XYZ file of C-alpha atoms in Angstrom:
657
model
C -11.124 -68.282 20.148
C -12.402 -66.589 23.332
C -8.810 -65.773 24.330
C -8.011 -63.806 21.167
C -9.289 -60.449 22.409
C -7.450 -60.626 25.789
C -4.200 -61.477 23.957
C -4.538 -58.408 21.743
C -5.331 -56.342 24.860
C -2.050 -57.449 26.427
C -0.156 -56.416 23.291
C -1.781 -52.973 23.366
C -0.913 -52.550 27.043
C 2.689 -53.595 26.393
C 3.203 -51.001 23.658
C 1.515 -48.252 25.676
C 3.414 -48.962 28.915
C 6.756 -49.039 27.102
C 5.999 -45.687 25.513
C 7.114 -46.848 22.069
C 5.374 -46.449 18.731
C 3.188 -49.419 17.880
C 4.763 -50.917 14.756
C 2.132 -53.651 14.574
C -1.342 -52.910 13.252
C -3.361 -54.713 15.900
C -7.000 -55.609 15.186
C -9.273 -53.098 16.925
C -12.569 -51.206 16.684
C -12.515 -47.397 16.517
C -15.637 -45.438 17.444
C -16.110 -42.432 15.144
C -18.837 -39.796 15.141
C -19.675 -36.145 15.472
C -20.279 -34.311 18.712
C -23.536 -35.292 20.425
C -23.929 -38.280 18.109
C -24.359 -40.579 21.101
C -20.972 -42.341 21.161
C -20.544 -42.035 24.929
C -24.063 -43.297 25.610
C -23.476 -46.380 23.446
C -20.280 -47.247 25.340
C -21.919 -46.656 28.729
C -24.809 -48.904 27.739
C -22.301 -51.680 27.075
C -20.929 -51.389 30.624
C -24.203 -50.533 32.304
C -22.626 -47.637 34.232
C -22.112 -43.897 33.860
C -18.351 -43.478 33.699
C -17.498 -41.230 30.726
C -17.024 -37.433 30.992
C -19.910 -35.323 29.764
C -20.409 -31.662 29.007
C -20.532 -29.121 26.202
C -17.933 -28.861 23.444
C -15.193 -31.444 23.051
C -15.294 -33.807 26.028
C -13.237 -36.715 24.661
C -9.868 -35.036 23.993
C -7.647 -38.126 24.080
C -8.234 -41.572 22.564
C -9.736 -43.898 25.176
C -8.829 -47.571 24.693
C -11.710 -49.279 26.484
C -11.113 -52.960 27.183
C -14.263 -54.767 28.358
C -13.520 -58.082 30.077
C -16.152 -60.510 31.329
C -15.550 -61.181 35.018
C -17.252 -61.959 38.299
C -16.738 -58.623 40.049
C -17.295 -55.126 38.670
C -14.411 -52.617 38.721
C -12.068 -50.650 36.492
C -8.285 -50.352 36.128
C -6.120 -47.760 34.413
C -2.803 -48.680 32.883
C -1.223 -45.518 34.329
C -2.507 -46.493 37.820
C -1.305 -50.080 38.041
C -2.637 -52.087 40.935
C -5.371 -49.562 41.803
C -8.935 -50.813 41.385
C -11.758 -48.335 40.879
C -15.004 -49.834 42.147
C -16.771 -46.458 42.058
C -17.405 -45.508 38.428
C -17.718 -41.817 39.325
C -14.058 -41.995 40.326
C -13.280 -43.531 36.929
C -14.889 -40.526 35.242
C -12.882 -38.113 37.397
C -9.638 -39.992 36.706
C -10.284 -39.796 32.940
C -10.841 -36.035 33.231
C -7.753 -35.532 35.415
C -5.529 -37.672 33.188
C -6.760 -35.787 30.112
C -5.974 -32.415 31.722
C -2.523 -33.618 32.768
C -1.551 -34.009 29.119
C -3.737 -31.536 27.217
C -4.343 -28.875 29.868
C -7.721 -27.359 30.627
C -8.033 -25.316 27.412
C -9.936 -27.952 25.408
C -6.811 -28.999 23.490
C -6.401 -32.550 22.179
C -3.667 -35.189 22.232
C -3.167 -38.510 20.444
C -1.651 -40.155 23.561
C -4.246 -42.788 24.538
C -5.739 -43.572 27.952
C -6.029 -47.306 28.622
C -9.039 -48.319 30.725
C -9.897 -51.925 31.514
C -13.398 -52.657 32.851
C -14.279 -55.999 34.434
C -17.987 -56.804 34.730
C -20.344 -59.798 34.607
C -22.600 -57.753 32.273
C -20.095 -57.304 29.420
C -18.646 -59.456 26.684
C -14.959 -59.466 25.804
C -14.584 -56.404 23.611
C -12.043 -53.668 22.905
C -13.103 -50.253 21.593
C -11.222 -47.006 20.950
C -13.314 -43.947 21.714
C -12.046 -41.048 19.575
C -12.810 -37.316 19.917
C -15.983 -36.149 18.203
C -15.686 -34.007 15.104
C -16.091 -30.282 15.625
C -16.347 -27.396 13.164
C -15.574 -24.313 15.264
C -12.712 -23.731 17.721
C -13.791 -22.596 21.192
C -11.791 -21.114 24.051
C -8.052 -21.437 23.576
C -8.336 -24.183 20.977
C -6.225 -23.771 17.835
C -8.072 -22.574 14.751
C -7.267 -25.840 12.953
C -8.849 -28.005 15.666
C -11.080 -29.718 13.084
C -8.071 -30.737 11.001
C -6.195 -31.966 14.085
C -9.125 -34.196 15.094
C -9.418 -35.597 11.579
C -5.707 -36.410 11.492
C -6.009 -38.211 14.840
C -8.996 -40.223 13.622
C -7.267 -41.125 10.355
C -4.247 -42.291 12.359
C -6.423 -45.143 13.647
C -9.010 -45.877 10.954
C -6.544 -45.764 8.038
C -5.105 -49.125 9.157
C -6.577 -52.120 7.343
C -6.790 -54.052 10.611
C -9.113 -51.483 12.224
C -12.897 -51.870 12.137
C -14.810 -48.581 12.060
C -17.878 -48.105 14.247
C -19.546 -45.119 12.557
C -22.102 -43.564 14.925
C -24.732 -41.349 13.275
C -27.871 -39.813 14.839
C -31.108 -40.738 13.057
C -32.484 -37.180 13.221
C -29.871 -35.936 10.703
C -29.445 -36.666 6.998
C -27.375 -39.824 6.560
C -25.740 -38.340 3.464
C -24.240 -35.588 5.672
C -22.914 -37.968 8.336
C -19.395 -36.964 9.432
C -18.642 -40.503 10.594
C -19.665 -42.156 7.323
C -17.831 -39.497 5.320
C -14.552 -40.215 7.132
C -15.105 -43.963 6.899
C -15.767 -43.660 3.155
C -12.382 -41.980 2.616
C -10.411 -44.906 4.044
C -12.916 -47.699 3.382
C -14.648 -46.821 0.087
C -16.145 -50.307 -0.320
C -17.612 -50.320 3.196
C -15.885 -53.587 4.092
C -14.572 -52.502 7.516
C -17.396 -50.148 8.532
C -20.203 -50.981 10.962
C -23.025 -48.415 11.032
C -24.734 -47.468 14.294
C -27.890 -45.338 14.124
C -28.748 -43.550 17.400
C -31.660 -41.330 18.514
C -34.272 -43.317 16.593
C -36.852 -42.155 19.117
C -36.196 -38.493 18.273
C -37.094 -38.675 14.572
C -39.918 -36.509 13.277
C -43.370 -38.041 13.425
C -44.177 -39.992 10.284
C -40.534 -40.693 9.469
C -38.380 -43.713 10.241
C -34.960 -45.214 9.479
C -36.249 -48.502 8.109
C -34.450 -48.227 4.735
C -31.184 -47.438 6.511
C -31.428 -50.303 8.977
C -32.348 -52.710 6.181
C -29.118 -51.612 4.460
C -30.911 -50.287 1.375
C -29.657 -46.703 1.630
C -25.851 -46.242 1.560
C -25.267 -49.976 2.087
C -22.373 -51.301 4.179
C -20.939 -54.808 4.022
C -21.454 -55.248 7.780
C -24.800 -53.429 7.885
C -26.423 -50.998 10.336
C -27.671 -51.499 13.882
C -30.122 -49.132 15.543
C -30.030 -48.200 19.246
C -31.979 -45.883 21.540
C -29.930 -44.069 24.170
C -31.008 -42.156 27.235
C -32.113 -38.581 26.681
C -30.330 -35.647 28.291
C -33.175 -35.429 30.797
C -32.701 -39.118 31.695
C -28.949 -38.623 32.151
C -29.394 -35.582 34.380
C -32.055 -37.472 36.337
C -29.621 -40.383 36.788
C -31.963 -42.859 35.129
C -30.676 -46.395 35.559
C -29.105 -47.809 32.404
C -30.794 -51.183 32.885
C -34.167 -49.438 32.869
C -33.076 -47.560 29.741
C -32.221 -50.859 28.033
C -35.657 -52.213 28.921
C -37.263 -49.049 27.492
C -35.176 -49.472 24.343
C -36.407 -53.030 23.915
C -40.010 -51.914 24.424
C -39.605 -49.134 21.838
C -38.448 -51.497 19.087
C -41.147 -54.095 19.834
C -43.921 -51.492 19.814
C -42.814 -49.486 16.768
C -44.522 -50.589 13.545
C -41.461 -49.930 11.379
C -38.986 -51.811 13.596
C -41.134 -54.604 15.076
C -40.149 -57.137 12.428
C -36.423 -56.559 13.044
C -36.447 -55.976 16.803
C -34.192 -58.974 17.427
C -31.483 -57.314 15.273
C -31.673 -53.956 17.007
C -30.693 -52.603 20.411
C -27.589 -52.263 22.567
C -27.317 -55.947 23.686
C -27.453 -57.113 20.070
C -24.854 -54.482 19.071
C -22.515 -55.710 21.810
C -22.851 -59.337 20.691
C -22.254 -58.377 17.050
C -19.153 -56.355 17.912
C -17.771 -59.191 20.015
C -18.287 -61.666 17.182
C -17.024 -59.263 14.509
C -13.867 -58.406 16.458
C -13.161 -62.079 17.182
C -13.581 -63.000 13.522
C -11.494 -60.001 12.494
C -8.651 -61.027 14.810
C -8.850 -64.583 13.482
C -8.672 -63.343 9.881
C -5.731 -61.004 10.484
C -3.852 -63.369 12.790
C -1.757 -65.109 10.065
C -0.431 -61.814 8.689
C 0.189 -60.516 12.195
C 2.082 -63.677 13.104
C 4.272 -63.444 9.981
C 5.099 -59.829 10.723
C 5.974 -60.647 14.333
C 8.206 -63.524 13.251
C 10.074 -61.320 10.759
C 10.642 -58.643 13.393
C 11.737 -61.261 15.915
C 14.244 -62.772 13.484
C 15.647 -59.329 12.725
C 16.036 -58.557 16.429
C 17.603 -61.951 17.139
C 20.120 -61.341 14.377
C 21.031 -57.945 15.826
C 21.294 -59.426 19.331
C 23.575 -62.173 18.014
C 25.817 -59.567 16.427
C 26.081 -57.643 19.681
C 27.007 -60.781 21.589
C 30.324 -60.849 19.755
C 30.710 -57.099 19.504
C 34.261 -55.770 19.722
C 34.914 -52.032 19.522
C 38.017 -52.551 17.407
C 36.346 -54.803 14.820
C 37.096 -53.279 11.396
C 34.056 -54.894 9.743
C 31.658 -53.177 12.174
C 33.315 -49.833 11.542
C 33.098 -50.363 7.799
C 29.427 -51.295 8.046
C 28.643 -48.219 10.147
C 30.496 -45.990 7.709
C 28.663 -47.463 4.719
C 25.322 -46.932 6.467
C 26.167 -43.262 7.048
C 27.252 -42.864 3.411
C 24.000 -44.448 2.242
C 22.049 -42.123 4.529
C 23.986 -39.175 3.095
C 23.125 -40.313 -0.434
C 19.440 -40.657 0.472
C 19.313 -37.233 2.157
C 21.089 -35.551 -0.759
C 18.762 -37.133 -3.302
C 15.678 -36.206 -1.265
C 16.876 -32.598 -0.905
C 17.476 -32.207 -4.640
C 14.555 -34.227 -5.992
C 12.138 -33.096 -3.265
C 9.943 -35.151 -0.942
C 6.975 -34.852 1.411
C 9.082 -35.612 4.468
C 8.237 -33.962 7.786
C 11.822 -32.627 7.793
C 11.134 -30.379 4.802
C 12.318 -26.775 5.179
C 9.324 -24.479 5.738
C 11.268 -21.233 6.198
C 13.030 -20.708 2.858
C 13.765 -22.269 -0.509
C 16.616 -24.745 -0.470
C 18.125 -27.576 -2.462
C 16.300 -28.515 -5.639
C 13.680 -25.790 -5.238
C 16.328 -23.069 -5.111
C 18.164 -24.539 -8.113
C 14.859 -24.605 -9.971
C 14.378 -20.897 -9.262
C 17.937 -20.128 -10.430
C 17.222 -21.782 -13.779
C 13.691 -20.489 -14.387
C 13.776 -17.052 -12.747
C 17.282 -15.811 -11.960
C 18.871 -16.802 -15.298
C 16.055 -15.236 -17.310
C 16.258 -12.051 -15.274
C 20.037 -11.814 -15.633
C 19.744 -12.159 -19.414
C 17.013 -9.521 -19.708
C 18.749 -6.987 -17.523
C 22.015 -7.155 -19.492
C 22.960 -3.514 -19.956
C 22.801 -2.348 -23.566
C 23.955 1.246 -24.116
C 22.038 2.167 -27.245
C 24.197 5.224 -27.952
C 27.384 3.172 -27.761
C 25.772 0.406 -29.848
C 24.862 2.898 -32.587
C 28.418 4.224 -32.579
C 29.832 0.686 -32.915
C 27.438 -0.109 -35.754
C 28.402 3.118 -37.545
C 32.131 2.379 -37.295
C 31.595 -1.246 -38.370
C 29.701 -0.169 -41.491
C 32.330 2.426 -42.427
C 35.288 0.109 -41.845
C 33.732 -2.698 -43.897
C 32.919 -0.331 -46.797
C 36.485 1.020 -46.775
C 37.043 3.581 -49.545
C 33.786 2.578 -51.222
C 30.451 4.314 -50.688
C 27.968 1.690 -49.524
C 24.453 1.366 -50.859
C 23.241 -1.543 -48.668
C 23.975 -2.643 -45.115
C 26.814 -5.205 -45.304
C 26.212 -8.691 -43.847
C 29.649 -8.685 -42.272
C 28.725 -5.686 -40.104
C 25.550 -7.494 -39.065
C 27.482 -10.614 -38.040
C 30.196 -8.677 -36.235
C 27.746 -6.762 -34.043
C 25.501 -9.770 -33.405
C 28.444 -11.905 -32.316
C 29.559 -9.225 -29.851
C 26.082 -9.229 -28.289
C 25.730 -13.022 -28.213
C 29.115 -13.236 -26.470
C 27.586 -11.186 -23.640
C 25.467 -14.243 -22.749
C 28.557 -15.909 -21.301
C 28.529 -13.855 -18.110
C 24.940 -14.600 -16.926
C 25.088 -18.314 -17.719
C 28.452 -18.713 -15.962
C 26.991 -16.806 -13.010
C 24.072 -19.248 -13.017
C 26.500 -22.188 -12.809
C 28.295 -20.530 -9.890
C 24.994 -20.072 -8.021
C 24.046 -23.722 -8.557
C 27.466 -24.900 -7.321
C 27.113 -22.652 -4.280
C 23.725 -24.165 -3.445
C 25.050 -27.700 -3.934
C 27.818 -26.925 -1.430
C 25.201 -25.771 1.077
C 23.217 -28.985 0.533
C 26.336 -31.109 1.057
C 27.145 -29.370 4.355
C 23.564 -29.814 5.495
C 23.468 -33.511 4.604
C 26.788 -34.260 6.302
C 25.598 -32.703 9.562
C 24.545 -36.187 10.748
C 28.230 -37.154 10.691
C 28.965 -34.577 13.380
C 30.130 -37.285 15.793
C 32.921 -38.159 13.366
C 34.595 -34.853 12.394
C 37.352 -36.423 10.281
C 34.861 -38.566 8.337
C 32.648 -35.534 7.781
C 35.553 -33.385 6.651
C 36.844 -36.029 4.242
C 33.349 -36.690 2.862
C 32.779 -32.982 2.214
C 36.198 -32.705 0.583
C 35.601 -35.619 -1.792
C 32.112 -34.445 -2.791
C 33.176 -30.804 -3.160
C 36.171 -31.808 -5.294
C 33.912 -33.835 -7.560
C 31.420 -30.947 -7.837
C 34.262 -28.541 -8.730
C 35.485 -30.914 -11.428
C 31.996 -31.159 -12.890
C 31.682 -27.370 -12.604
C 34.771 -26.938 -14.774
C 33.415 -29.401 -17.363
C 30.003 -27.738 -17.307
C 31.441 -24.281 -17.940
C 33.548 -25.656 -20.799
C 30.458 -27.190 -22.397
C 28.455 -23.969 -21.995
C 31.198 -21.841 -23.525
C 31.547 -24.381 -26.326
C 27.810 -24.161 -26.988
C 28.004 -20.369 -27.204
C 30.963 -20.726 -29.566
C 28.766 -22.964 -31.731
C 26.174 -20.201 -31.889
C 28.853 -17.645 -32.752
C 30.314 -19.771 -35.522
C 27.425 -19.459 -37.973
C 24.330 -17.259 -38.344
C 21.654 -19.385 -39.987
C 19.130 -16.736 -41.041
C 17.362 -19.330 -43.230
C 16.206 -21.296 -40.183
C 12.425 -21.490 -39.865
C 12.566 -20.039 -36.360
C 14.294 -16.917 -37.686
C 11.296 -14.747 -38.523
C 13.165 -12.014 -40.410
C 12.864 -8.262 -40.345
C 9.478 -7.833 -42.030
C 7.666 -10.495 -40.003
C 9.246 -9.339 -36.763
C 8.187 -5.781 -37.404
C 4.616 -6.854 -38.170
C 4.398 -9.058 -35.073
C 5.818 -6.309 -32.890
C 3.352 -3.740 -34.224
C 0.384 -6.099 -33.827
C 1.378 -6.957 -30.284
C 1.682 -3.276 -29.372
C -1.699 -2.455 -30.923
C -3.700 -5.306 -29.440
C -1.754 -5.726 -26.201
C -2.262 -9.492 -26.435
C -0.142 -11.884 -24.415
C 0.606 -15.509 -25.018
C 0.140 -16.591 -21.446
C -3.523 -15.725 -21.093
C -4.696 -14.343 -17.783
C -3.089 -17.004 -15.617
C -1.789 -16.499 -12.086
C 2.002 -16.213 -12.082
C 2.788 -15.462 -8.442
C 1.299 -14.607 -5.058
C 2.985 -13.105 -2.009
C 3.402 -10.220 0.414
C 4.939 -6.873 -0.520
C 4.849 -3.400 0.992
C 3.622 -0.355 -0.953
C 6.168 2.250 0.100
C 4.723 5.456 -1.353
C 1.067 5.016 -0.383
C 1.359 5.050 3.382
C 2.954 8.410 4.124
C -0.310 10.138 4.970
C -1.931 7.010 6.427
C 0.360 6.258 9.328
C 3.124 4.516 7.401
C 3.398 1.834 4.740
C 1.891 -1.590 5.311
C 2.097 -5.034 3.666
C -0.537 -6.269 1.228
C -1.187 -9.611 -0.411
C -0.326 -9.341 -4.120
C -1.597 -11.555 -6.943
C 0.347 -11.211 -10.207
C -1.263 -12.510 -13.384
C -0.142 -12.271 -16.977
C -2.390 -9.222 -17.499
C -2.582 -7.389 -14.179
C -1.386 -7.145 -10.593
C -3.926 -6.912 -7.770
C -3.461 -6.413 -4.057
C -5.682 -7.486 -1.206
C -5.897 -6.809 2.505
C -4.775 -10.352 3.401
C -4.285 -13.881 2.054
C -8.029 -14.619 2.048
C -8.306 -12.468 -1.109
C -11.759 -11.271 -0.091
C -11.132 -7.525 0.171
C -9.512 -6.335 -3.071
C -7.820 -2.942 -2.818
C -6.974 -2.344 -6.481
C -6.202 -4.051 -9.792
C -3.505 -2.495 -11.983
C -3.256 -3.521 -15.680
C 0.309 -4.273 -16.769
C 0.057 -3.013 -20.354
C 2.815 -0.515 -21.110
C 4.401 -0.648 -17.635
C 8.126 -0.910 -16.927
C 10.320 -1.728 -13.921
C 12.992 0.415 -12.311
C 15.101 0.093 -9.150
C 14.635 2.648 -6.368
C 17.746 3.747 -4.521
C 17.281 4.259 -0.785
C 18.182 7.767 0.287
C 20.866 8.531 2.831
C 18.261 9.541 5.407
C 16.079 6.473 4.845
C 15.634 4.292 7.941
C 14.147 1.368 6.003
C 16.314 -1.624 5.178
C 13.840 -2.993 2.653
C 14.750 -3.349 -1.014
C 12.489 -1.294 -3.277
C 11.568 -1.272 -6.962
C 8.858 0.566 -8.849
C 6.294 0.090 -11.613
C 5.902 3.110 -13.893
C 4.646 4.131 -17.317
C 7.283 5.338 -19.806
C 4.847 7.913 -21.241
C 4.608 9.634 -17.849
C 0.961 8.865 -17.084
C -0.245 8.187 -13.552
C -0.042 4.541 -12.595
C -2.301 4.604 -9.550
C -4.482 7.580 -8.622
C -2.124 10.594 -8.476
C 1.071 8.556 -8.348
C 3.452 8.389 -11.299
C 4.914 5.127 -10.020
C 4.009 2.337 -7.617
C 6.895 1.645 -5.232
C 7.008 -1.927 -3.921
C 9.458 -3.360 -1.411
C 10.560 -6.723 -0.005
C 12.774 -7.684 2.903
C 15.644 -9.146 0.870
C 17.317 -8.616 -2.499
C 16.571 -12.247 -3.300
C 12.820 -11.688 -2.925
C 12.941 -8.583 -5.123
C 14.848 -10.412 -7.864
C 12.349 -13.253 -7.713
C 9.450 -10.799 -8.098
C 11.228 -9.104 -11.008
C 11.627 -12.461 -12.727
C 7.890 -13.059 -12.256
C 7.144 -9.650 -13.787
C 9.302 -10.658 -16.757
C 7.014 -13.644 -17.315
C 4.111 -11.185 -17.382
C 5.879 -9.057 -20.001
C 6.984 -6.183 -17.714
C 10.643 -5.408 -18.453
C 13.217 -3.146 -16.801
C 13.519 0.372 -18.157
C 16.167 1.223 -20.721
C 17.629 4.681 -21.163
C 16.378 6.530 -24.225
C 18.902 8.288 -26.471
C 18.402 10.695 -29.341
C 19.063 9.406 -32.833
C 22.282 10.381 -34.604
C 21.944 12.644 -37.571
C 24.811 11.124 -39.516
C 24.559 9.685 -42.993
C 24.359 6.074 -41.736
C 21.368 6.762 -39.444
C 18.875 4.635 -41.318
C 21.341 1.758 -41.730
C 22.163 1.881 -38.021
C 18.479 1.722 -37.053
C 17.912 -1.168 -39.433
C 20.910 -3.086 -38.160
C 20.025 -2.440 -34.512
C 16.527 -3.801 -35.062
C 17.890 -6.849 -36.852
C 20.289 -7.334 -33.946
C 17.346 -7.352 -31.578
C 15.620 -9.963 -33.744
C 18.653 -12.274 -33.661
C 19.124 -11.938 -29.912
C 15.445 -12.672 -29.325
C 15.701 -15.672 -31.615
C 18.820 -17.001 -29.869
C 17.370 -16.608 -26.356
C 13.988 -18.133 -27.230
C 15.399 -21.307 -28.766
C 15.194 -24.395 -26.471
């Protein structure tokens, strides 16, 4: 069993030297802890030499795979410096610093490319540890602002694997419940099966306090327990105190301390090294069967591929067919992922595409197109008047005829055909874009790509024709019969009451929920302040607010939406702006914001403006409609009644699922 650790070391070296991603989860121990937790001191105590970089801020900026091998002589070797032996451990420290800077630069950046260091010494046991960067909260120098998140992702890359033991290093002079190392370990190992706790700086605890409950595994228990160590102080390190003397002082501290005397044999750096050696050996032994099975499966797969290439002939039709089928399957997978959505790293972060864009066409664009359908009230009144007269004929009518009601309603319902057909066209257009994007991987085979696009596009066009036929048929169904006895048809009296109550109370069905967030520019507020500028807008079902930035800490204003309307703003001939503008205004002519009659908002593209308008529709803010004076003819009251009933039917038709 003593040869297990060296075998795993050779596998790690092989993967690193080849520069390929390690597809095998090799058994290993990862050292995790916050800055100044004492990780470096623990590792140096194992070796008995000072060889790790030290300083302020993040010192370990690349994973260090430290392979300790029991040997007669004492020296170190780097995988990137094959054949060169470092007998001076100060040179090892300098090489680690130089190799780190070669990859990450000198700006305190980090990298997940590991450094492999092998240390031979008669004072060590066979052991392999991965020293990971310490957790930090604040970026310093030229570090990215998300440095904390980057370090966490790097740590999770190692400790998330089931074959990795976690050495969680926590200083004793901090609250164990706030330990960064244990918090990370808890996320990937909630049962504490793979975590080994190391408590450092026991000699720096406040007088009258101790870590006895922690070391006895009574507080936040771990399956593998806790081990306490005492490292050298900063003064000892600067004074170059010998590590062997420090180990003797550590032993003396545990034997003389009343709280730790009874467990002194289970504390200290030598005991920790023996435990880690035994734990890693047992861990390798336990994971070896699964590792062997995985290796055998991969080897059989590779042997099969090699056997196929032995008899490879460029003109073999079966190989060409197989390659073509693989590309078709990849196309199918990419198309499905683009439409259904996925968390792939290849996801588009610049604009909406695929399924997301189709979703917006259905839920925002279609609704907006229906609402903005032009309805000339003056022309509608004229049509209603003629319809009533023509149906009455030579007779003088007393009541509004049902036939006039149906005739006018059917004309308005037929107007729904244009927006829904336009919606189908937009969806087909987006599907064509998705097809071209997914077939881009066939670029090496232009004829195959062209034929694939032709077949798919032809099929989409055929389905488009069938879809439009079904939609038009559905509208014809609605035109065929007006079922005013349906329970969803609320009737004139109820509709009038609901409309009046809604106008009086200003209530909305959505509640004050957030509908949309995003950047827009207020065009008419920046003339006297050096030009317009973008703000961060938050639209809810009751109001729209704008802030200085996305943090939403500095609110500029909150504008209630009750009684507001939308209108488009035409750019003047002399305007230099290419932005698309619309405005919020009050139909009764009151000021919307301070001394402004309207609030002019702009976006970079027409698509963004239409999307915002659709969001305003959800909040109950509709486009303006031109007001016309009522006719004074003898059918005036009948026309008003019929127009209102027409509105009721259209609302009923559009609101049905």
